[in-house]
mmCIF file of C-alpha atoms in Angstrom:
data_model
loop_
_atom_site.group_PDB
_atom_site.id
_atom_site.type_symbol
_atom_site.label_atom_id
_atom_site.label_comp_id
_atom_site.label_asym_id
_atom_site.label_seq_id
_atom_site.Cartn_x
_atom_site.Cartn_y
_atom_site.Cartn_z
ATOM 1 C CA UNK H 288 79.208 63.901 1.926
ATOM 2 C CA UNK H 289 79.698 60.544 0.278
ATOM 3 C CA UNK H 290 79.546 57.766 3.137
ATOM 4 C CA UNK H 291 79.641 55.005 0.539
ATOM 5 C CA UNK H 292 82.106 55.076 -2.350
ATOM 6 C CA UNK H 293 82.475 52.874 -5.431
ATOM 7 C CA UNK H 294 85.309 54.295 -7.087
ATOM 8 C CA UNK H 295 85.243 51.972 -10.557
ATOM 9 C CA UNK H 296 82.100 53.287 -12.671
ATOM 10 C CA UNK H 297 82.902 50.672 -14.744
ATOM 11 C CA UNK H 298 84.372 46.928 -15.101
ATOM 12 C CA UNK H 299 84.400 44.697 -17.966
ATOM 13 C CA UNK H 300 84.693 40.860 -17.178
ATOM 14 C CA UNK H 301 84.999 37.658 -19.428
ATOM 15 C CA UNK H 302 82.729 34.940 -19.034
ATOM 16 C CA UNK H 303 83.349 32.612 -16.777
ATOM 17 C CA UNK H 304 86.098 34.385 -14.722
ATOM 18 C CA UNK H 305 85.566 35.870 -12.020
ATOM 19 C CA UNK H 306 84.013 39.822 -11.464
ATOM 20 C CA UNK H 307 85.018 41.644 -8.185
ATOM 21 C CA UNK H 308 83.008 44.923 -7.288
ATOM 22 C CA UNK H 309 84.753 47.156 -4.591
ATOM 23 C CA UNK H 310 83.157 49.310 -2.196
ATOM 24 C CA UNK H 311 84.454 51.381 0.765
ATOM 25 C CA UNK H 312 82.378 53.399 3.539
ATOM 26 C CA UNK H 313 83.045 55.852 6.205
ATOM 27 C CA UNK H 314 80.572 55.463 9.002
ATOM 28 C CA UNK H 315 81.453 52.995 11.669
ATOM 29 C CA UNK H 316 77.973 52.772 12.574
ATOM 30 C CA UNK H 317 77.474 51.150 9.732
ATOM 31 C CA UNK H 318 75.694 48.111 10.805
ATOM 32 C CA UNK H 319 74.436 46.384 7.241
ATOM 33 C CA UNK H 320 75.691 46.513 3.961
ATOM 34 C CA UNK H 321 73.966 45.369 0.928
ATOM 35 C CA UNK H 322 74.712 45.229 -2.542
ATOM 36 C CA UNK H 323 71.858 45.383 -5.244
ATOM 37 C CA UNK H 324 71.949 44.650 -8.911
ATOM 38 C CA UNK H 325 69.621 47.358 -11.215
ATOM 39 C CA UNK H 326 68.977 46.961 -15.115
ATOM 40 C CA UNK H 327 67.937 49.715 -16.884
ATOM 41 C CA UNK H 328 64.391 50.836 -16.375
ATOM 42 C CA UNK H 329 64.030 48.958 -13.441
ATOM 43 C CA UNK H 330 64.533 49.248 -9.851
ATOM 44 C CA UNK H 331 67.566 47.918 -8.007
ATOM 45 C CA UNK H 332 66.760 44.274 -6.622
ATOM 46 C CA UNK H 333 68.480 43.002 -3.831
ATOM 47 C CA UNK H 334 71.664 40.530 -3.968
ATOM 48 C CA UNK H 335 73.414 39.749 -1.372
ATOM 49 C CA UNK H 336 73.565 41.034 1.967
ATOM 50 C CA UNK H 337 76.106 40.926 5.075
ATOM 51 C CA UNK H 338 76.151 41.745 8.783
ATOM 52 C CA UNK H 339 78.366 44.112 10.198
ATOM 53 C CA UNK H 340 79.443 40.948 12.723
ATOM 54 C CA UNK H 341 80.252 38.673 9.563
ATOM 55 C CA UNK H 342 83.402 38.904 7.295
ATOM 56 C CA UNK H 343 82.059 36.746 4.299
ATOM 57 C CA UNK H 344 78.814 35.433 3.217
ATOM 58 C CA UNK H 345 78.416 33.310 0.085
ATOM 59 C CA UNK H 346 74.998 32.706 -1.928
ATOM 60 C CA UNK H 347 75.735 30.356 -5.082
ATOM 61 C CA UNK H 348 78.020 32.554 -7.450
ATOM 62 C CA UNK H 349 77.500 35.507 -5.267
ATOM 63 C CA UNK H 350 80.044 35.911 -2.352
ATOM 64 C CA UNK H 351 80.312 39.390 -0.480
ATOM 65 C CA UNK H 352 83.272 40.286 1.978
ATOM 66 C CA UNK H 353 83.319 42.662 4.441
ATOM 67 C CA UNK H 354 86.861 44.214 6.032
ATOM 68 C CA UNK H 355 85.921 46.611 8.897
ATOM 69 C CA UNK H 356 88.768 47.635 10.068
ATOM 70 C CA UNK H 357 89.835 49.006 6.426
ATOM 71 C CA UNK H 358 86.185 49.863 5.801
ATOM 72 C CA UNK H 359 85.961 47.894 2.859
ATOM 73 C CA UNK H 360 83.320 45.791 0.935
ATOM 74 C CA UNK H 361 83.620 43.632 -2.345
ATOM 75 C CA UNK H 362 81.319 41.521 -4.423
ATOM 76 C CA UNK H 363 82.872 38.612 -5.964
ATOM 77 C CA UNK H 364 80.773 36.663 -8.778
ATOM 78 C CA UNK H 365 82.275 33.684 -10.086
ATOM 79 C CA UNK H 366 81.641 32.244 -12.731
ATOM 80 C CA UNK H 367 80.307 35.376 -14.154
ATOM 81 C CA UNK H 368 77.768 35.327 -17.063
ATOM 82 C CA UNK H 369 76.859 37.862 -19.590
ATOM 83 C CA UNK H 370 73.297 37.975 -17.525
ATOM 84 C CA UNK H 371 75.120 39.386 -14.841
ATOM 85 C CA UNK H 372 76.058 42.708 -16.739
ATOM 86 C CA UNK H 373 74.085 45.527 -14.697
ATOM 87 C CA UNK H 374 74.807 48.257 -12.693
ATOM 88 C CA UNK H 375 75.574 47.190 -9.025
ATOM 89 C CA UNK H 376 74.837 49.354 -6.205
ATOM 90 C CA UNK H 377 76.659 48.858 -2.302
ATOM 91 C CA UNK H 378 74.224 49.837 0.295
ATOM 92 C CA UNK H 379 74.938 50.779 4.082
ATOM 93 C CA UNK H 380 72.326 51.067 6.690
ATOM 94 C CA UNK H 381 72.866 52.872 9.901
ATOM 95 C CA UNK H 382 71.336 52.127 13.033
ATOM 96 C CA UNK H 383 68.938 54.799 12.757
ATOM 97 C CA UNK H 384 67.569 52.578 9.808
ATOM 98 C CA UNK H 385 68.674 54.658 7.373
ATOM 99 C CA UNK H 386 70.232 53.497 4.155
ATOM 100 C CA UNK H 387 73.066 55.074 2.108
ATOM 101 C CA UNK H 388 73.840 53.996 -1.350
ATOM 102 C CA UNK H 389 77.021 53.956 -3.553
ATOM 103 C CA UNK H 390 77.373 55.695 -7.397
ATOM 104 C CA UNK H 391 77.441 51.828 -8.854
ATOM 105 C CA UNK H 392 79.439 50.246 -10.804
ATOM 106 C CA UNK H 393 78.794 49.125 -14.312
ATOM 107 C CA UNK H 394 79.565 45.187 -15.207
ATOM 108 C CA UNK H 395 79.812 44.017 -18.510
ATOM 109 C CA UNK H 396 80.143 40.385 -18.961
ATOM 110 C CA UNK H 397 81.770 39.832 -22.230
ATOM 111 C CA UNK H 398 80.518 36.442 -23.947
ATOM 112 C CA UNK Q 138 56.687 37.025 -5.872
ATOM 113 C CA UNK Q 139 55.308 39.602 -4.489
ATOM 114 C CA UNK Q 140 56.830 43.028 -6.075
ATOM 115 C CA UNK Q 141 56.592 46.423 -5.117
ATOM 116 C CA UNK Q 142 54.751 48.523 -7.643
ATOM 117 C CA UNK Q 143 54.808 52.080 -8.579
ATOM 118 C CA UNK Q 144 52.886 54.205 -11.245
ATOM 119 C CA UNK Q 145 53.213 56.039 -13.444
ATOM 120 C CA UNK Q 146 56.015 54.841 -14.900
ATOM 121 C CA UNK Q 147 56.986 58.431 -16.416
ATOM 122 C CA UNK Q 148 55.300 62.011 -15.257
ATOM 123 C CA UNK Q 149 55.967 65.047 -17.183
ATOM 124 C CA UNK Q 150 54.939 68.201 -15.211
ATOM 125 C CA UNK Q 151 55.438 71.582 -15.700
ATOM 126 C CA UNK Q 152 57.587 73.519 -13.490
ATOM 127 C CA UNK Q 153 56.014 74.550 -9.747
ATOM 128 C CA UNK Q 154 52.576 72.276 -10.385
ATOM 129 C CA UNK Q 155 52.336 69.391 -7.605
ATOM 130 C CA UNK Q 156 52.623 65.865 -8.249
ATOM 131 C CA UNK Q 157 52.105 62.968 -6.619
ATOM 132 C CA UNK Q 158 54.046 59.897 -6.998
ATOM 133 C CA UNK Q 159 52.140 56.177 -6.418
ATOM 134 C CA UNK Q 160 53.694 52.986 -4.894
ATOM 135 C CA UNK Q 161 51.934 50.126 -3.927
ATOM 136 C CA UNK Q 162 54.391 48.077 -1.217
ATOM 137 C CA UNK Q 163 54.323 44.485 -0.559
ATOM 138 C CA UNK Q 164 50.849 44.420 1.319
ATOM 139 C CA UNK Q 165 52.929 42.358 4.376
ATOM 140 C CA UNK Q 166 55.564 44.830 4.769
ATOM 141 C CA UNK Q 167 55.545 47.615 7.328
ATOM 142 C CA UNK Q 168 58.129 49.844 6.381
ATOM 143 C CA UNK Q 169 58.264 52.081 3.444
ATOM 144 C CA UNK Q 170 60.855 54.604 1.869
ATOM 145 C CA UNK Q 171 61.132 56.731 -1.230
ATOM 146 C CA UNK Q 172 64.604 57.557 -3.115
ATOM 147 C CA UNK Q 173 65.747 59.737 -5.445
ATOM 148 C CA UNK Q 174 68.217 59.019 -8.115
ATOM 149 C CA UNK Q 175 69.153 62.143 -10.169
ATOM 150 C CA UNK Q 176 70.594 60.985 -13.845
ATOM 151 C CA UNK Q 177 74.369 59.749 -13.622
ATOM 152 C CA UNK Q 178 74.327 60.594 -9.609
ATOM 153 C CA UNK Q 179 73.293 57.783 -6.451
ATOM 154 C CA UNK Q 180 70.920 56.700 -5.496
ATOM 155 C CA UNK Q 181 69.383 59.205 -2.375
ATOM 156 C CA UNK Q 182 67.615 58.481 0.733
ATOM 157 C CA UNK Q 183 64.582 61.097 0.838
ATOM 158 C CA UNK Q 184 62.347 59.301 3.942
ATOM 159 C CA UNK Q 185 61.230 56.658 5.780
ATOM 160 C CA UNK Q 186 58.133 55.771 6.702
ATOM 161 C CA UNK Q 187 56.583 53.775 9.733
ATOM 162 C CA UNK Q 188 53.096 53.330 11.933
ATOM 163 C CA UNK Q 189 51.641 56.072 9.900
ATOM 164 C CA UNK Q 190 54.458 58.668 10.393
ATOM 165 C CA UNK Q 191 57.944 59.743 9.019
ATOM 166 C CA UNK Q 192 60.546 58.002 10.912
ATOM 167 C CA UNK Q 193 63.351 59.149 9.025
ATOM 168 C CA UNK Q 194 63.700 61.808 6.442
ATOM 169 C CA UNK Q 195 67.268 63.659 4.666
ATOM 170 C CA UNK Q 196 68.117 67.100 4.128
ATOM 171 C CA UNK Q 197 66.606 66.722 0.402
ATOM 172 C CA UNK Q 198 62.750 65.704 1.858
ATOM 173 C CA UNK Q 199 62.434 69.505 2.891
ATOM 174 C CA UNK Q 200 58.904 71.363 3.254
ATOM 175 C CA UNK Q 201 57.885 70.894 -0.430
ATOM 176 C CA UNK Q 202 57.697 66.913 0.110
ATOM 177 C CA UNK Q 203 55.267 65.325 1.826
ATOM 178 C CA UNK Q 204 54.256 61.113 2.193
ATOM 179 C CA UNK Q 205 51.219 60.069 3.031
ATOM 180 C CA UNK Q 206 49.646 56.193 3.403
ATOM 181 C CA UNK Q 207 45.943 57.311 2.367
ATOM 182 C CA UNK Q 208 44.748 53.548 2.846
ATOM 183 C CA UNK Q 209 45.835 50.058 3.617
ATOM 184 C CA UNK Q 210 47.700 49.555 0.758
ATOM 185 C CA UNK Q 211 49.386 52.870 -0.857
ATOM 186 C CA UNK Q 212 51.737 55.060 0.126
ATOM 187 C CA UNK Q 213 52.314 57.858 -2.430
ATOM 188 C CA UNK Q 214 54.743 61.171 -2.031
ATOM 189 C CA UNK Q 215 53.804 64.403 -3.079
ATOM 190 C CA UNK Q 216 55.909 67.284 -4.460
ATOM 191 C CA UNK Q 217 54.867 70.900 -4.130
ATOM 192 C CA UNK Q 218 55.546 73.586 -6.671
ATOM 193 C CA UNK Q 219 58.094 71.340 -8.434
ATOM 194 C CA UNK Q 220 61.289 72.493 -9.359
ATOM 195 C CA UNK Q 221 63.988 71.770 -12.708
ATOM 196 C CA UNK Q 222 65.874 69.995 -10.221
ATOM 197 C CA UNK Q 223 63.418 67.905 -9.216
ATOM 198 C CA UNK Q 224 63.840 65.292 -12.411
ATOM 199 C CA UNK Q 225 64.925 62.466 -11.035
ATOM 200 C CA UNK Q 226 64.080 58.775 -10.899
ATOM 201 C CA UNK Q 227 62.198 58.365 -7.567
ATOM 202 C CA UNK Q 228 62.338 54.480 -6.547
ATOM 203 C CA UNK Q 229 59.418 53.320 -3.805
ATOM 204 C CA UNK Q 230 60.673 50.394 -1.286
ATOM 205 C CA UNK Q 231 59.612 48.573 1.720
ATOM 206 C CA UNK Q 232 60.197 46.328 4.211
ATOM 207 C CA UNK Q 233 59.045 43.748 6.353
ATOM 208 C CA UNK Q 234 60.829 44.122 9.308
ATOM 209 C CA UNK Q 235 63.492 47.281 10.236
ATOM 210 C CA UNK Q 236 66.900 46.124 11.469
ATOM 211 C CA UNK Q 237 69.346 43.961 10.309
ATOM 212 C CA UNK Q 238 69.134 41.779 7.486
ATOM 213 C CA UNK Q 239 65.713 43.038 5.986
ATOM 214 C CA UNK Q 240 66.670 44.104 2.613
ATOM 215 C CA UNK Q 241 64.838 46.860 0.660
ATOM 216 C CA UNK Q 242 62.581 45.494 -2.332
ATOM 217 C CA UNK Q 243 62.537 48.087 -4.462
ATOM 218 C CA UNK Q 244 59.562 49.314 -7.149
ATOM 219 C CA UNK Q 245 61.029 50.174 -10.947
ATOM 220 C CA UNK Q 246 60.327 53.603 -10.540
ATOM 221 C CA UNK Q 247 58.454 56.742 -11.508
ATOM 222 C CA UNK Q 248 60.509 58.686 -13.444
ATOM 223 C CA UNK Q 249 60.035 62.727 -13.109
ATOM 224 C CA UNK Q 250 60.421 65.133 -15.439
ATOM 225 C CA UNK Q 251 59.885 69.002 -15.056
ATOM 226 C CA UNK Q 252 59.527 71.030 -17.864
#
């Protein structure tokens, strides 16, 4: 029972263009999403974050969209930089406070 | 910054001996939660934690878990006659706040393995 998908385990970028991470959910209910960026040997630390009553919101590079009605949420980094290569994780909390994470997908930010 | 902490860093324990997993939270926040990430799989919800008692848990945290805030500033999860399938990265977190936008700050994690 996979509420949170991230179908691409992997994506491979060139500096300075532009990386998009997709991520798609089943629950409605969903009321949070959340996408976290993990290096290895560490835990994930938080990104970016949206509301389930927003459609977009933006932090420097970082931009995350949110589609609800096709259940749909995306990462965009631009410019991306080879620090950026990590494993990013969507997250989904429901409103019982209860948080549901994605397999991640793999960046690599090619110099 | 204040970071969430967890130790050890690696356990090696042999199969069905307990073990107890550390995390110290950000001493501000008020909600707590252990995950699970098996190698190459998600990362897993196990519990949540609030005022002292479970608020949520998932069908993993069965009878052989247990989470306990011993003092003001730990809050540690134990294991009970481990099993093979219990090797897994287990991440701490916590939060200020529940609700919407309160992010989870995350520990780097104890990983687990049973021999």
């Amino acid at each position: 029972d996979q509420q949170v998908k991230q179908n691409s385990p992997s994506l491979s970028v060139q500096e300075g263009r532009i990386s998009i991470l997709n991520c798609d959910y089943t629950n409605s209910m969903f009321d949070y999403f959340l996408w976290y960026k993990k290096y290895p040997a560490e835990g994930p630390t938080f990104l970016i974050s949206i509301s389930s009553i927003k459609d977009k919101n933006e932090d420097g590079r970082f931009t995350v969209f949110l589609n609800k009605s096709a259940k749909h949420l995306s990462l965009h980094i631009v410019p991306s930089q080879p620090g950026d290569s990590a494993v990013y994780f969507c997250a989904a909390k429901d409103t019982g406070n209860q948080f549901y994470f994605g397999t991640g997908t793999s960046l690599t930010v090619i110099p | 910054e204040p970071e969430v902490t967890q130790t050890p860093s690696h356990q090696v324990t042999q199969m069905g001996q307990e073990v107890i997993l550390r995390c110290v939270p950000i001493s501000n926040h008020l909600y707590f939660y252990w995950y699970r990430q098996i190698l190459g799989q998600k990362v897993e919800f196990l519990v949540s934690f609030y005022n002292n008692e479970i608020s949520e848990k998932s069908e993993i945290f069965d009878d052989q878990f247990s989470v306990e805030r011993p003092d003001g500033s730990n809050f540690t999860l134990k294991i009970r006659s481990t099993k093979l399938e219990d090797s897994a990265m287990y991440f701490c977190a916590s939060t200020l706040m529940q609700g919407v936008d309160q992010p989870q700050h995350f520990g780097d994690g104890t990983r687990l393995s049973i021999l």
